[in-house]
Coordinates of C-alpha atoms and ligand atoms in Angstrom, one line a residue:
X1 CA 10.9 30.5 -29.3
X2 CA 9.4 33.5 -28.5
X3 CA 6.3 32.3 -26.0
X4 CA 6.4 33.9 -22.7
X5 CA 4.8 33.6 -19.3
X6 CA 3.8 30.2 -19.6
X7 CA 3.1 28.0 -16.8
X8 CA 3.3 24.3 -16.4
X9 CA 1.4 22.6 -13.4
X10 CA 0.7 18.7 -12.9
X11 CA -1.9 16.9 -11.2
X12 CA -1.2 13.8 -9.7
X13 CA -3.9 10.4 -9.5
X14 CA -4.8 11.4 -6.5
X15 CA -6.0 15.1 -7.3
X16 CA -8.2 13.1 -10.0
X17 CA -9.5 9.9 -8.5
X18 CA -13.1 10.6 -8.7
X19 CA -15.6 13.1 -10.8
X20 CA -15.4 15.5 -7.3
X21 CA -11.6 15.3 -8.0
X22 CA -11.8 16.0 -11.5
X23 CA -14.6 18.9 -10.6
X24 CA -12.3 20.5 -8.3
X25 CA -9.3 20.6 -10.9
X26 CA -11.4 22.7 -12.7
X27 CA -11.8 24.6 -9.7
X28 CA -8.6 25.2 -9.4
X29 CA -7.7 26.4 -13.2
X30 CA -10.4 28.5 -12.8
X31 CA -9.1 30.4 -10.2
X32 CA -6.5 32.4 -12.7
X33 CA -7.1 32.8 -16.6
X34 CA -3.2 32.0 -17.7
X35 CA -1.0 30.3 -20.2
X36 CA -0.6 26.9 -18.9
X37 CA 0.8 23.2 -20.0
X38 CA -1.3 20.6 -17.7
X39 CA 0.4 17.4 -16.8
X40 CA -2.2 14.5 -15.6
X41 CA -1.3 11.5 -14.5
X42 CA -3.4 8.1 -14.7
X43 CA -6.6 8.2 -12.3
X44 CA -6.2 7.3 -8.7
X45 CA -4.6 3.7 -8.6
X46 CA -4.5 3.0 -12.3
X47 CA -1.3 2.0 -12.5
X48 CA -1.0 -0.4 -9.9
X49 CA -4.5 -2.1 -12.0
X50 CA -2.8 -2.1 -15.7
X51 CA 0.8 -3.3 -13.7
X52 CA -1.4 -6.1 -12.6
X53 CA -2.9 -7.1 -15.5
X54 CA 0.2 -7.0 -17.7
X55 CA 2.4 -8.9 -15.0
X56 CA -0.8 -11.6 -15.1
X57 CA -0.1 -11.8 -18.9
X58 CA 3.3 -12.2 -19.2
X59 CA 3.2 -14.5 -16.1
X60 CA 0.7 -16.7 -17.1
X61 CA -1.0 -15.7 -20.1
X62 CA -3.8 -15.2 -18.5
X63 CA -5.9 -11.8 -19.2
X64 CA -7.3 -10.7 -16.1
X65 CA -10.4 -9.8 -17.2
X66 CA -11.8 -9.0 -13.7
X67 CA -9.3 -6.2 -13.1
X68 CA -9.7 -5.0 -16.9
X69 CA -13.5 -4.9 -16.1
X70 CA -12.7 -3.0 -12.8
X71 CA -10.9 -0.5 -14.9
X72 CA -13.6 0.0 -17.5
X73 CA -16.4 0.5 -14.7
X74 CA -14.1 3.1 -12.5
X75 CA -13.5 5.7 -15.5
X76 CA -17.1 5.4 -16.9
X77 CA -18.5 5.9 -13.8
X78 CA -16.1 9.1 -13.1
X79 CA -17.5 9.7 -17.0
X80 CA -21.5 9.8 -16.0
X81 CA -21.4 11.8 -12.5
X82 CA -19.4 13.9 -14.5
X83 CA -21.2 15.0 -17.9
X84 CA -24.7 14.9 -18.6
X85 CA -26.7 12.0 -20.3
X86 CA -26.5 13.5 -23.6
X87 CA -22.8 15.0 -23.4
X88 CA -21.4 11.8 -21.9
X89 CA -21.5 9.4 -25.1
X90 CA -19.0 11.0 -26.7
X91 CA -15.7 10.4 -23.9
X92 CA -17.4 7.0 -23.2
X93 CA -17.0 5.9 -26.6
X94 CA -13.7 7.0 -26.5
X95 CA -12.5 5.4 -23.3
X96 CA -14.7 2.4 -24.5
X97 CA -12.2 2.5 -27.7
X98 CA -9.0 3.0 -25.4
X99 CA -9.7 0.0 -23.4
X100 CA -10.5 -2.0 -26.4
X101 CA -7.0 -1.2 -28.1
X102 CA -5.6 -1.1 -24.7
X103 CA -7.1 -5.4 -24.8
X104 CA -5.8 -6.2 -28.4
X105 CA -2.5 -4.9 -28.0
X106 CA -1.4 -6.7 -24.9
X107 CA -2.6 -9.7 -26.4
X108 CA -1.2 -9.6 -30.0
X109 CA 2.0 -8.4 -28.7
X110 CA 5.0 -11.3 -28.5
X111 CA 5.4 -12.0 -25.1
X112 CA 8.9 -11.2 -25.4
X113 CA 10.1 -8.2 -23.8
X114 CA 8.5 -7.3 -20.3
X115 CA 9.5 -3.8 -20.3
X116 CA 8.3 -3.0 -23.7
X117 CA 4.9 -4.3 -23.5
X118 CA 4.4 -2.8 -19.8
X119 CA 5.1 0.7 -21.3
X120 CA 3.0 -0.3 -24.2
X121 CA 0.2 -1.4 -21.8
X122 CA 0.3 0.8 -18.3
X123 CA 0.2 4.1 -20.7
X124 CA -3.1 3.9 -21.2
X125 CA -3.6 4.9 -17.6
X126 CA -2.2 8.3 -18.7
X127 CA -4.2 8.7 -21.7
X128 CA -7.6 7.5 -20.4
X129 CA -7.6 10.1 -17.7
X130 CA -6.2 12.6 -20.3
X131 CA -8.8 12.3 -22.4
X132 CA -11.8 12.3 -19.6
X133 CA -10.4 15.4 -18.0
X134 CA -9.9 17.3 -21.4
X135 CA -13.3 16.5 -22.6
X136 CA -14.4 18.1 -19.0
X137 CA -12.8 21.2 -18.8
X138 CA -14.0 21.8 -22.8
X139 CA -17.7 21.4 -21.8
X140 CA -16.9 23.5 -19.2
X141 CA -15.8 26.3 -21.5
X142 CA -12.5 25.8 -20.2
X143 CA -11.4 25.1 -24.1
X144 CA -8.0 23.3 -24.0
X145 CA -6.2 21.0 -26.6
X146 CA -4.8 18.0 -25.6
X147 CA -1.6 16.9 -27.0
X148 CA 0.4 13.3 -27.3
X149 CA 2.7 12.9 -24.8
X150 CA 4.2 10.1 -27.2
X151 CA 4.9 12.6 -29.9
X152 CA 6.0 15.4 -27.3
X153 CA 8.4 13.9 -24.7
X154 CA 11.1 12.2 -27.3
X155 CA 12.9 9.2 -25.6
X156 CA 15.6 6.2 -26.2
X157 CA 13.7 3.0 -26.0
X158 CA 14.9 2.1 -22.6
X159 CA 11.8 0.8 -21.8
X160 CA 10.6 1.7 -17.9
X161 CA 12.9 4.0 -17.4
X162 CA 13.3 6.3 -20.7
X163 CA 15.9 8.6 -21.3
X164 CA 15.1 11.9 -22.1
X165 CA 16.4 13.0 -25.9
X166 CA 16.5 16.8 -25.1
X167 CA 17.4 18.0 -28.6
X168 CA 14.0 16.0 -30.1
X169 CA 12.3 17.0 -27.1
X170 CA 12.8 20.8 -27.6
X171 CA 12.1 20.1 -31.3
X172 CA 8.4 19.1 -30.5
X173 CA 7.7 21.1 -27.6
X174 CA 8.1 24.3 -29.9
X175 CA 6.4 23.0 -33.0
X176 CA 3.5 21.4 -31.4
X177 CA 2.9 22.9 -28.0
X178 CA 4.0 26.9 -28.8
X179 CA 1.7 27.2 -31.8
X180 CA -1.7 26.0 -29.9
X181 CA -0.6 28.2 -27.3
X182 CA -0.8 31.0 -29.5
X183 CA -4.4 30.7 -29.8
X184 CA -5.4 28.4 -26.5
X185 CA -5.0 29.2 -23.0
X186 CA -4.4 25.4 -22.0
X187 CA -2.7 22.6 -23.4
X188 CA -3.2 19.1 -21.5
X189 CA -1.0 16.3 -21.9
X190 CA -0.2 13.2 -19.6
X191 CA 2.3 12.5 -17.3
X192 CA 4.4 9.1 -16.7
X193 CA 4.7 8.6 -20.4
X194 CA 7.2 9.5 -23.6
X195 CA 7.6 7.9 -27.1
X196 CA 10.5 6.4 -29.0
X197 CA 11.8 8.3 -32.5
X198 CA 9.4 5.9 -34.0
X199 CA 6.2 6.7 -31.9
X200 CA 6.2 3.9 -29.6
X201 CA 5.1 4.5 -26.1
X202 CA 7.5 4.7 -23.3
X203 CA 7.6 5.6 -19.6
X204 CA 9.5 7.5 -17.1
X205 CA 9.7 5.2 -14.1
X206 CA 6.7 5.2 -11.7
X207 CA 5.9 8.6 -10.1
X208 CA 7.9 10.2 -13.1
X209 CA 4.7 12.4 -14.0
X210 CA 6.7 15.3 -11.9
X211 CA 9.7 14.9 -14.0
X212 CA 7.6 15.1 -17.1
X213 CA 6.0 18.5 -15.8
X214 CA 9.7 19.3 -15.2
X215 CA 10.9 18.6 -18.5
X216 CA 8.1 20.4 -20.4
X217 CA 8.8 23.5 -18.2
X218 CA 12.7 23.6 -18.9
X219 CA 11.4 23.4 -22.9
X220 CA 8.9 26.0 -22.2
X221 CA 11.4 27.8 -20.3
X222 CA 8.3 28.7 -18.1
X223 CA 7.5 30.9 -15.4
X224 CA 7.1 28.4 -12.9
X225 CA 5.9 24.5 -12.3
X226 CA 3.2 23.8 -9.9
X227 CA 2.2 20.4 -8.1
X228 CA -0.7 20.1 -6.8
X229 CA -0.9 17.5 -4.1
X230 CA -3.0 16.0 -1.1
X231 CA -0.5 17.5 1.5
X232 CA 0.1 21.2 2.3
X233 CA 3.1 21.5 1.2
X234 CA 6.5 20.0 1.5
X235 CA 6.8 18.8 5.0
X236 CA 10.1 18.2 7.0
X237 CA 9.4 14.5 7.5
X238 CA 6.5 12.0 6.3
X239 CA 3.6 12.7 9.0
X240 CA 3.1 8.6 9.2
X241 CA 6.3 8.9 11.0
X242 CA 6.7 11.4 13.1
X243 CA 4.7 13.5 15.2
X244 CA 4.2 17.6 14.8
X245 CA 5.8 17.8 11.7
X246 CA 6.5 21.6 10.2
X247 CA 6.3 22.9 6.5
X248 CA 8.9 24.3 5.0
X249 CA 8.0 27.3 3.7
X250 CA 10.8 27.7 0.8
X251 CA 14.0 25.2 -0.1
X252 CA 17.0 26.1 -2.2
X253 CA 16.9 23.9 -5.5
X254 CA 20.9 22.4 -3.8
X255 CA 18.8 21.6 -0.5
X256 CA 15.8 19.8 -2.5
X257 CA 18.4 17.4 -4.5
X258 CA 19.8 16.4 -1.3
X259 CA 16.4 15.6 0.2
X260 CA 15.8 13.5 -2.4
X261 CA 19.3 11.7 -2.9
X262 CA 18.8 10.8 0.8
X263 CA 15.6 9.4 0.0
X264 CA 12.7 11.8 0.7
X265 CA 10.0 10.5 -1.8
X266 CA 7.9 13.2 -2.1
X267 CA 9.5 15.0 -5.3
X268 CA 10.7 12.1 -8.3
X269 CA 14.2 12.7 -8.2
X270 CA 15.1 13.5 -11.5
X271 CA 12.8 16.3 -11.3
X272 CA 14.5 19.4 -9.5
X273 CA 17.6 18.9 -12.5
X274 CA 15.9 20.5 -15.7
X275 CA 14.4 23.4 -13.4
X276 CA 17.0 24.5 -11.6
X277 CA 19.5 24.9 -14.5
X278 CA 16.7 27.5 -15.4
X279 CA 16.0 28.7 -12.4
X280 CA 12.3 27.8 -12.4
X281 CA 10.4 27.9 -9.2
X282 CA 8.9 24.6 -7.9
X283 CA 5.4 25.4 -6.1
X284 CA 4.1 22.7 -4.2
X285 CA 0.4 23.3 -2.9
X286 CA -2.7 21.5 -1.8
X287 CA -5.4 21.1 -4.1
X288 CA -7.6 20.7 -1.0
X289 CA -7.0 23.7 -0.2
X290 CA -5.7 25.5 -3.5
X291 CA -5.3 29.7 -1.8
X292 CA -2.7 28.6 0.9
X293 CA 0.8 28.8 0.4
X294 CA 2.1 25.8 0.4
X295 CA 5.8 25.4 -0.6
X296 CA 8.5 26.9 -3.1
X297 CA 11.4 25.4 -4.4
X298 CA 14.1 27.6 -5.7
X299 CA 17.5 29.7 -6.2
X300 CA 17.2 31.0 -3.0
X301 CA 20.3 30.5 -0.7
X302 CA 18.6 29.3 2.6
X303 CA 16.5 27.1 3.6
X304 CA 13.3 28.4 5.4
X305 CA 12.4 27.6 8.1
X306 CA 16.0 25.9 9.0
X307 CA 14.7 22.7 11.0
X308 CA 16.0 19.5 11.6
X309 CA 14.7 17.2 8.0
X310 CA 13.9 13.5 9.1
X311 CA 14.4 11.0 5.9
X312 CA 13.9 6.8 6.8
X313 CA 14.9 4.7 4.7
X314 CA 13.3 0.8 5.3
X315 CA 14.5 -2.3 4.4
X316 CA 18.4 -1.8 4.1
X317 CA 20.8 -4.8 3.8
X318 CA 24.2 -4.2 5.6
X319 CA 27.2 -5.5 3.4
X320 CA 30.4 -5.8 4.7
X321 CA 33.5 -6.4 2.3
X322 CA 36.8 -7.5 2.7
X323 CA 39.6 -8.6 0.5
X324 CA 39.9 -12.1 0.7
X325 CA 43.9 -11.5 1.0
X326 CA 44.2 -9.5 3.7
X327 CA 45.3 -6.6 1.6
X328 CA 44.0 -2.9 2.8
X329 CA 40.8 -1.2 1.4
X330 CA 42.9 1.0 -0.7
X331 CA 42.6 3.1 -3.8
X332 CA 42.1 -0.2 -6.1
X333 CA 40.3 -2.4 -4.1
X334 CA 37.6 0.5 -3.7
X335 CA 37.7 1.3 -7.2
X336 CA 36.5 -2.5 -7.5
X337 CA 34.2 -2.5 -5.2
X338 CA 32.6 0.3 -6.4
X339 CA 33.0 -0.6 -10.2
X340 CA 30.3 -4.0 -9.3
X341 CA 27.6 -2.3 -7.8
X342 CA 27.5 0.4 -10.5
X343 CA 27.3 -3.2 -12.8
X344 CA 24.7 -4.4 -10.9
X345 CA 22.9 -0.7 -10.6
X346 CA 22.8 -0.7 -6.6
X347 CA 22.9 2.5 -5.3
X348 CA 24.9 3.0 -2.3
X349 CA 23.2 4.8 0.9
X350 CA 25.7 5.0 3.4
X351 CA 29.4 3.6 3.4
X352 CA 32.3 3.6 6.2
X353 CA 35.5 1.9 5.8
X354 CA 38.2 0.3 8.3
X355 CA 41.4 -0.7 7.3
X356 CA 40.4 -3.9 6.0
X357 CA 36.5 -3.6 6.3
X358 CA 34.5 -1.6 3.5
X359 CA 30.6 -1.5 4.9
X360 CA 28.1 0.0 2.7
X361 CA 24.0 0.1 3.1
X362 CA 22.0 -0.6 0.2
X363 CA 18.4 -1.3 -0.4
X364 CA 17.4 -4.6 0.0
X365 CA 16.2 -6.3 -3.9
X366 CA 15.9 -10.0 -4.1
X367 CA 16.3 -9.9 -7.3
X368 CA 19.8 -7.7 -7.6
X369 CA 21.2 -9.0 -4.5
X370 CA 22.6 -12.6 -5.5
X371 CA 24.5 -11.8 -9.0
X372 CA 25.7 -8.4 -6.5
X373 CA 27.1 -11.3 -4.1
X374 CA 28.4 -13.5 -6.5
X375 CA 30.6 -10.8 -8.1
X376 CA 31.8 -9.8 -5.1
X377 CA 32.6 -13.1 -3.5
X378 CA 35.0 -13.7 -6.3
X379 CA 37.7 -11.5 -4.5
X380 CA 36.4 -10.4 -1.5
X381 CA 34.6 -12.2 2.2
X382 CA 31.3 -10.6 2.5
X383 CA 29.0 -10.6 5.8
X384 CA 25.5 -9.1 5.7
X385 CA 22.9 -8.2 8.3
X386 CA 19.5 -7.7 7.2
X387 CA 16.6 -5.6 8.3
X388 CA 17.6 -2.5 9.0
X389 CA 16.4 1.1 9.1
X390 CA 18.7 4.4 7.8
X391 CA 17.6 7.5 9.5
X392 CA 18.8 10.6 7.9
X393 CA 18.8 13.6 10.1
X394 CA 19.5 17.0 7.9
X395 CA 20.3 20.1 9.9
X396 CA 20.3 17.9 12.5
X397 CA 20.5 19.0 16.9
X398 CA 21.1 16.7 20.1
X399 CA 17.1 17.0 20.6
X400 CA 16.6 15.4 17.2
X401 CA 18.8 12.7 16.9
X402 CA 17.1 11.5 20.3
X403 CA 13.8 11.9 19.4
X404 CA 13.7 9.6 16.2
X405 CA 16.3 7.0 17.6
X406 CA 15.2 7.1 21.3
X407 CA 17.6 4.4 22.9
X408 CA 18.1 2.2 19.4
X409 CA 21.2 0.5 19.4
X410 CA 23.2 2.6 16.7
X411 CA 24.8 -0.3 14.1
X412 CA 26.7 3.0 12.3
X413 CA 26.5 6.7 12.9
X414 CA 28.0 9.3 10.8
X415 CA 27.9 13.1 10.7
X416 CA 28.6 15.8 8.9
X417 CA 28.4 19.2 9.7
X418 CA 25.0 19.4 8.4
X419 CA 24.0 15.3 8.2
X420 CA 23.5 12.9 10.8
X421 CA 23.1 9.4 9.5
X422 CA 22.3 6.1 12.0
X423 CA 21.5 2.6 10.7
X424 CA 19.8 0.6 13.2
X425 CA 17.8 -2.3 13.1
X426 CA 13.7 -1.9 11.8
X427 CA 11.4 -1.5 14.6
Ligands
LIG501 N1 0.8 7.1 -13.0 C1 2.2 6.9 -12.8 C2 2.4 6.2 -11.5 O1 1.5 6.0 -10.7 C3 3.0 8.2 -12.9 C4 2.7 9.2 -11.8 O2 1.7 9.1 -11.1 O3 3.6 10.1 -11.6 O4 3.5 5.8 -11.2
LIG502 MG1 1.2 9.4 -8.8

């Protein structure tokens, strides 16, 4: 591949939830004339809408019309205070054909595997909004191609959660993306979504449009990604949650994945992976305010500024396991323990062991937790306690540790020399 100085950038639902949104993308890519891959996701809550109408389906077989309705007047509104009268029939007829196929398809497909026919379904999100921004920035002279995500992003057909295939992956990116780059400034494609060896639609897991970004810029092996977001930058804790929050102005790739193994949820987690084995910076900037900084992500050693990182996790269940015979939490009884939750895919948050206690915190699922329980309960007593909170504290002082638990009973505490971690019960 011989393509250089390419960027990649992705634009989330809510940088194009209305025509002002979509206006002020094209804004933004008109600031700099560059090389660029554009990843869009589905327009402001799309999603949610098509997850709503296919859980109605394969509920009840009922096709919720009044949502699907909903759907069809949100984007062809966006569509007229967008284009002119004359210019807007031809994206209309094309979203008016989307929906259409988007309507056949869910109902002639056998209602027999959930996760297929959601991918099949909530992908349209992705290629609606795909379709409306391309044909925006082209009548805008900002002439772009936009390219299948389906045929570009080659997956296993793990439906909802796709695995990457890297080698087809690589394959496409250079034979379809590196030849209209030669002659066009910007490719678009969507976020969220991949396809199977034999074209069939497949997602990423919800918010995956970052790790799609991600993926086309390790294949692109591109300057840099860029996310453009509603928030300045990254922040050291969700503002909803605590007061005076600060941003942080770069983080190490290292620093970012432990952010998000503890649970910050403002990068997708599989994202930071495929960029930092290149080395490919991770901007993070407002598209409210597009000159400011905002954040980087990348090789450098230190994080900057070095504050205390606050990370909550709600909702977490408290299981504590011991052998039914008395016998001590050693090397095999852990290796059993630990061999049932990776069966029933629980992650594990926090864990702390006694003698002949093992307690771990995971996240609360009603529908994991009682074949998790059963499995255990074959060889070992288990006692839970619900409704409770993990705090995560990263580079963490006295000052903050008080502020965010104040005088909450701590349930477990455990540091490290640069983690503090306290589960207490939800306020
Ligand atoms: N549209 C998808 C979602 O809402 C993917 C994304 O936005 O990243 O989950
Ligand atoms: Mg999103």
């Amino acid at each position: 591949m011989k393509m250089e100085n390419i960027f990649v950038e992705k634009f989330g639902g809510a940088s194009v939830n209305s025509a002002e949104a979509v206006r002020n993308v094209f804004k933004i890519l008109s600031m700099e004339q560059k090389k660029r891959v554009i990843v869009v996701s589905a327009m402001g809550k799309t999603t949610n809408k098509l997850e709503d109408i296919v859980n109605k389906w394969f509920n009840s077989n009922i096709f919720y019309d009044e949502q699907y309705e909903n759907l069809i007047e949100y984007h062809n509104n966006i569509i007229e205070n967008l284009f002119s009268t004359k210019e807007q029939e031809g994206t209309k007829a094309k979203i008016s054909l989307l929906f259409q196929e988007l309507k056949s398809k869910l109902i002639r497909l056998p209602r027999n595997d959930y996760n297929f026919i959601y991918d099949s379904i909530v992908s349209f999100g992705e290629r609606i909004s795909t379709t409306i921004v391309s044909d925006f920035l082209n009548a805008n002279k900002l002439t772009n191609k936009l390219v299948y995500a389906i045929d570009l992003i080659k997956t296993d057909n793990n439906y909802r959660d796709a695995n990457v295939d890297w080698a087809n992956t690589q394959k496409a990116v250079e034979e379809t993306i590196v030849p209209i780059l030669e002659h066009y400034d910007t490719v678009i494609t969507q976020g969220f979504i991949g396809g199977t060896k034999e074209n069939l639609a497949t997602t990423l897991g919800r918010e995956g449009s970052d790790y799609s970004a991600a993926i086309l810029a390790h294949c692109l092996r591109s300057n840099s990604m860029t996310i453009w977001k509603d928030v300045p930058g990254l922040l050291n804790a969700d503002p909803k949650r605590v007061e005076n929050t600060t941003k942080l102005v770069s983080i190490p790739f290292k620093e970012a994945i432990e952010l998000s193994f503890y649970g910050a949820s403002i990068i997708h987690p599989k994202t930071i992976k495929p960029l930092e084995n290149l080395s490919i910076p991770l901007y993070i900037k407002s598209f409210v305010k597009p000159e400011d900084e905002g954040s980087v992500i990348c090789a450098n050693p230190e994080l900057n500024p070095i504050v205390p990182n606050y990370i909550f996790k709600d909702n977490q269940l408290l299981l504590s396991i011991s052998p039914k015979d008395f016998s001590f939490i050693d090397e095999k009884n852990s290796a059993s323990i630990f061999e049932i939750f990776a069966r029933n895919k629980v992650k594990v948050n926090l864990m702390q062991n006694s003698a002949i206690s093992f307690s771990v915190s995971v996240d609360e699922n009603r529908n994991i937790l009682p074949q998790l329980l059963e499995d255990l309960q074959k060889d070992y007593k288990v006692r839970y306690n619900t409704n409770l909170q993990l705090i995560t504290i990263r580079h963490y002082n006295q000052q903050a540790i008080d502020s965010v638990l104040q005088n909450r009973e701590k349930i477990i505490e455990q540091k490290s020399r640069t983690t503090a971690q306290f589960l207490v019960n939800m306020q």
